[in-house]
Coordinates of C-alpha atoms and ligand atoms in Angstrom, one line a residue:
X1 CA -0.1 0.1 0.0
X2 CA 0.5 3.4 -0.4
X3 CA 3.1 5.4 2.6
X4 CA 4.6 8.6 2.8
X5 CA 7.9 7.1 4.0
X6 CA 10.0 9.0 2.1
X7 CA 7.9 12.9 4.7
X8 CA 10.8 15.1 5.9
X9 CA 13.3 13.7 2.8
X10 CA 14.5 15.9 0.7
X11 CA 16.3 14.2 -2.8
X12 CA 17.5 15.5 -5.9
X13 CA 17.0 13.5 -9.3
X14 CA 18.5 14.8 -12.3
X15 CA 17.2 13.4 -15.5
X16 CA 17.6 14.1 -19.5
X17 CA 20.8 14.5 -21.4
X18 CA 22.5 17.2 -21.8
X19 CA 23.4 19.8 -24.6
X20 CA 26.8 20.7 -25.4
X21 CA 26.8 23.8 -27.4
X22 CA 29.0 25.1 -30.3
X23 CA 27.1 28.6 -31.1
X24 CA 24.1 29.7 -30.1
X25 CA 22.2 27.7 -32.2
X26 CA 24.2 24.1 -32.2
X27 CA 24.9 21.2 -29.6
X28 CA 25.9 18.4 -29.2
X29 CA 23.9 16.3 -27.1
X30 CA 22.2 12.6 -26.6
X31 CA 19.3 10.3 -26.7
X32 CA 18.0 10.2 -23.4
X33 CA 14.3 11.2 -23.0
X34 CA 14.5 11.6 -19.2
X35 CA 11.4 9.3 -18.7
X36 CA 13.3 7.2 -15.9
X37 CA 14.5 10.2 -13.4
X38 CA 10.8 11.8 -14.3
X39 CA 9.8 8.5 -12.7
X40 CA 11.9 8.7 -10.0
X41 CA 10.3 12.4 -9.3
X42 CA 6.9 11.5 -8.9
X43 CA 7.2 8.5 -6.9
X44 CA 9.5 9.8 -4.5
X45 CA 6.9 12.8 -4.0
X46 CA 3.8 10.2 -4.0
X47 CA 5.5 9.0 -1.3
X48 CA 5.7 12.5 0.6
X49 CA 9.5 13.9 -0.2
X50 CA 10.5 17.3 -1.7
X51 CA 12.0 16.6 -5.4
X52 CA 14.2 18.6 -6.9
X53 CA 14.2 17.4 -10.7
X54 CA 17.3 19.0 -12.3
X55 CA 15.9 18.7 -15.6
X56 CA 18.6 18.7 -18.8
X57 CA 16.6 19.0 -22.3
X58 CA 13.3 16.6 -21.7
X59 CA 10.3 17.0 -23.4
X60 CA 8.0 16.0 -21.1
X61 CA 5.0 17.9 -18.4
X62 CA 6.7 19.1 -15.1
X63 CA 5.3 16.0 -12.5
X64 CA 3.1 17.6 -10.2
X65 CA 4.3 18.9 -6.4
X66 CA 7.6 18.7 -8.1
X67 CA 10.2 21.7 -8.6
X68 CA 11.5 21.5 -11.9
X69 CA 14.9 23.7 -12.4
X70 CA 15.9 23.8 -16.0
X71 CA 19.3 22.9 -17.3
X72 CA 20.8 22.7 -20.8
X73 CA 24.9 21.3 -20.4
X74 CA 26.6 19.7 -18.0
X75 CA 28.2 22.7 -16.0
X76 CA 25.1 24.2 -15.9
X77 CA 23.7 21.0 -14.3
X78 CA 27.2 20.6 -12.1
X79 CA 26.1 24.1 -10.7
X80 CA 22.6 23.4 -10.2
X81 CA 23.7 20.1 -8.7
X82 CA 25.7 21.1 -5.9
X83 CA 23.6 23.8 -5.4
X84 CA 20.7 21.2 -4.8
X85 CA 22.5 19.2 -2.9
X86 CA 23.1 21.3 0.2
X87 CA 20.4 19.4 2.0
X88 CA 19.5 17.3 0.0
X89 CA 19.0 13.5 1.7
X90 CA 19.5 12.0 -1.5
X91 CA 20.6 12.7 -4.9
X92 CA 20.0 10.4 -7.7
X93 CA 21.6 11.2 -11.2
X94 CA 19.9 9.1 -13.9
X95 CA 20.8 12.4 -16.8
X96 CA 22.6 11.2 -19.6
X97 CA 25.6 13.7 -19.1
X98 CA 27.9 14.3 -21.6
X99 CA 31.5 13.0 -21.4
X100 CA 33.1 16.0 -23.6
X101 CA 31.9 18.7 -24.5
X102 CA 33.5 21.4 -27.6
X103 CA 36.9 22.8 -26.6
X104 CA 35.5 26.2 -27.2
X105 CA 32.3 28.2 -28.0
X106 CA 31.6 30.3 -31.0
X107 CA 29.3 33.1 -29.2
X108 CA 28.5 33.6 -33.1
X109 CA 26.9 31.1 -35.6
X110 CA 29.7 29.1 -37.3
X111 CA 29.6 29.7 -41.2
X112 CA 30.2 27.7 -43.8
X113 CA 32.6 29.0 -46.0
X114 CA 32.9 28.4 -49.9
X115 CA 35.7 26.1 -50.4
X116 CA 36.7 25.8 -47.4
X117 CA 37.1 21.8 -45.5
X118 CA 35.0 22.1 -42.3
X119 CA 37.2 23.0 -38.8
X120 CA 37.1 19.7 -37.2
X121 CA 35.7 20.0 -32.8
X122 CA 38.4 19.3 -30.6
X123 CA 36.2 18.4 -27.3
X124 CA 37.3 18.5 -23.9
X125 CA 36.9 16.3 -21.2
X126 CA 33.3 17.3 -18.7
X127 CA 33.6 17.3 -15.2
X128 CA 32.1 13.5 -13.5
X129 CA 29.5 15.7 -11.5
X130 CA 28.0 12.2 -9.6
X131 CA 31.9 11.5 -8.8
X132 CA 31.8 15.2 -7.9
X133 CA 28.5 14.6 -5.5
X134 CA 29.6 11.5 -4.0
X135 CA 33.4 12.9 -3.2
X136 CA 32.2 16.0 -1.2
X137 CA 29.0 15.1 0.3
X138 CA 27.1 17.8 1.7
X139 CA 25.8 15.7 4.5
X140 CA 27.5 13.1 5.6
X141 CA 24.8 10.6 5.8
X142 CA 23.7 11.7 1.9
X143 CA 22.6 8.8 0.1
X144 CA 24.2 8.9 -3.4
X145 CA 22.8 7.3 -6.5
X146 CA 24.6 7.0 -10.1
X147 CA 22.8 4.8 -13.3
X148 CA 25.3 3.6 -16.0
X149 CA 23.5 2.3 -19.3
X150 CA 26.4 -0.9 -20.3
X151 CA 26.4 -2.8 -23.6
X152 CA 27.8 -5.8 -22.4
X153 CA 29.5 -7.7 -19.7
X154 CA 26.8 -5.3 -17.6
X155 CA 27.8 -6.6 -14.1
X156 CA 31.3 -6.6 -14.1
X157 CA 31.8 -2.8 -15.5
X158 CA 28.5 -1.4 -13.3
X159 CA 31.2 -3.0 -10.0
X160 CA 34.5 -1.5 -11.6
X161 CA 31.6 1.9 -11.9
X162 CA 30.2 1.7 -8.8
X163 CA 33.4 1.8 -7.5
X164 CA 35.0 4.6 -9.3
X165 CA 31.9 6.4 -8.7
X166 CA 32.2 6.3 -5.4
X167 CA 28.4 6.6 -4.9
X168 CA 26.0 4.4 -3.0
X169 CA 24.3 3.3 -5.0
X170 CA 24.1 1.9 -9.1
X171 CA 21.1 1.3 -11.6
X172 CA 22.8 -0.9 -14.1
X173 CA 21.1 -1.2 -17.4
X174 CA 21.7 -3.1 -20.5
X175 CA 21.6 -0.7 -23.6
X176 CA 21.6 -1.5 -27.2
X177 CA 19.4 -2.8 -29.3
X178 CA 16.4 -0.6 -28.5
X179 CA 16.4 -0.9 -25.2
X180 CA 16.3 1.7 -22.8
X181 CA 16.2 5.3 -24.2
X182 CA 12.9 6.4 -25.0
X183 CA 10.7 3.5 -23.9
X184 CA 8.4 3.5 -21.0
X185 CA 9.5 0.3 -19.2
X186 CA 12.8 -0.8 -18.2
X187 CA 15.6 -4.1 -17.0
X188 CA 18.6 -3.4 -14.0
X189 CA 20.7 -4.4 -11.8
X190 CA 20.7 -2.4 -8.5
X191 CA 24.7 -2.8 -7.3
X192 CA 25.1 -1.7 -3.8
X193 CA 28.4 -0.4 -2.3
X194 CA 27.6 -2.2 0.1
X195 CA 28.3 -5.7 -2.5
X196 CA 24.0 -6.0 -2.5
X197 CA 22.8 -7.1 -5.8
X198 CA 19.5 -6.7 -6.7
X199 CA 17.7 -7.4 -10.1
X200 CA 14.8 -5.8 -10.8
X201 CA 12.7 -7.6 -14.1
X202 CA 11.0 -6.0 -16.9
X203 CA 8.9 -3.0 -16.2
X204 CA 7.5 0.4 -15.9
X205 CA 10.8 2.8 -15.6
X206 CA 8.0 3.9 -11.7
X207 CA 8.4 0.5 -10.7
X208 CA 11.9 0.5 -11.2
X209 CA 12.2 4.3 -9.4
X210 CA 10.0 2.2 -5.8
X211 CA 13.3 -0.2 -5.9
X212 CA 15.4 2.5 -6.3
X213 CA 13.2 4.5 -3.2
X214 CA 13.2 1.6 -1.5
X215 CA 17.1 1.2 -1.2
X216 CA 17.8 4.4 -0.6
X217 CA 15.1 4.6 2.4
X218 CA 17.1 1.6 3.5
X219 CA 20.2 3.8 3.9
X220 CA 18.7 6.8 4.9
X221 CA 19.1 7.8 9.3
Ligands
C5P301 O1 30.8 6.6 -16.6 P1 28.7 7.8 -16.9 O2 28.5 8.1 -18.0 O3 28.7 6.2 -17.9 O4 28.7 7.6 -15.7 C1 26.4 7.3 -15.6 C2 26.5 7.6 -14.2 O5 27.2 9.0 -14.0 C3 25.3 8.6 -14.1 O6 24.4 8.9 -13.2 C4 25.5 10.0 -14.9 O7 24.3 10.9 -15.0 C5 26.3 10.2 -14.0 N1 27.4 11.4 -15.2 C6 27.5 12.7 -14.3 N2 29.2 13.6 -14.7 C7 29.0 13.1 -15.9 C8 29.2 11.8 -16.5 C9 28.1 11.1 -16.2 O8 27.5 12.8 -12.9 N3 30.2 13.8 -16.3

């Protein structure tokens, strides 16, 4: 049955995919729909939490009763996540954050020049927001959760990623062949830093979200 088991808690969820600007009209982006993050925000709110949803370019309606902060780039998401995490009991990074961004931003639209080859796009690394949040927790008892999409060796790669990110839980799902992206369903394994392994059968993203909150709640003081 329904319980307000997250009442009095502030949770931060990121959703969608970042856009890394090249010039005022162009960006490098990804295909993340934001649905899993929005499902996490909705279910947390339904369980009584105060929810801050950091929404990166998701074309989805604002969930009722949720504070939505819109961001575009990884840099904007980083700033917003640090600020929102300040007093959060849990942070769940479900957004697809670009690993790289264009090294330079052209303040005017990049133009094609007749007879000239296009300039290559140089990239630089973005900071890892999840690893940063996990390493600099605003509260000692804050629970930090990441997501990882893997195409092969899902469990081994997931374990290695959990350790390198320093988070408490990592939701690992297999992607490719039309799985997960943009659909309403997901299948995953939730790995815990305590060695736990929680398989989540194929089902609605809300069901996975509720299992994530169960695992988060068990780790809250
Ligand atoms: O390393 P990878 O991109 O597979 O890790 C995915 C997880 O890390 C997601 O939770 C994502 O939100 C987070 N991430 C991040 N900052 C980055 C890259 C990924 O917070 N620059």
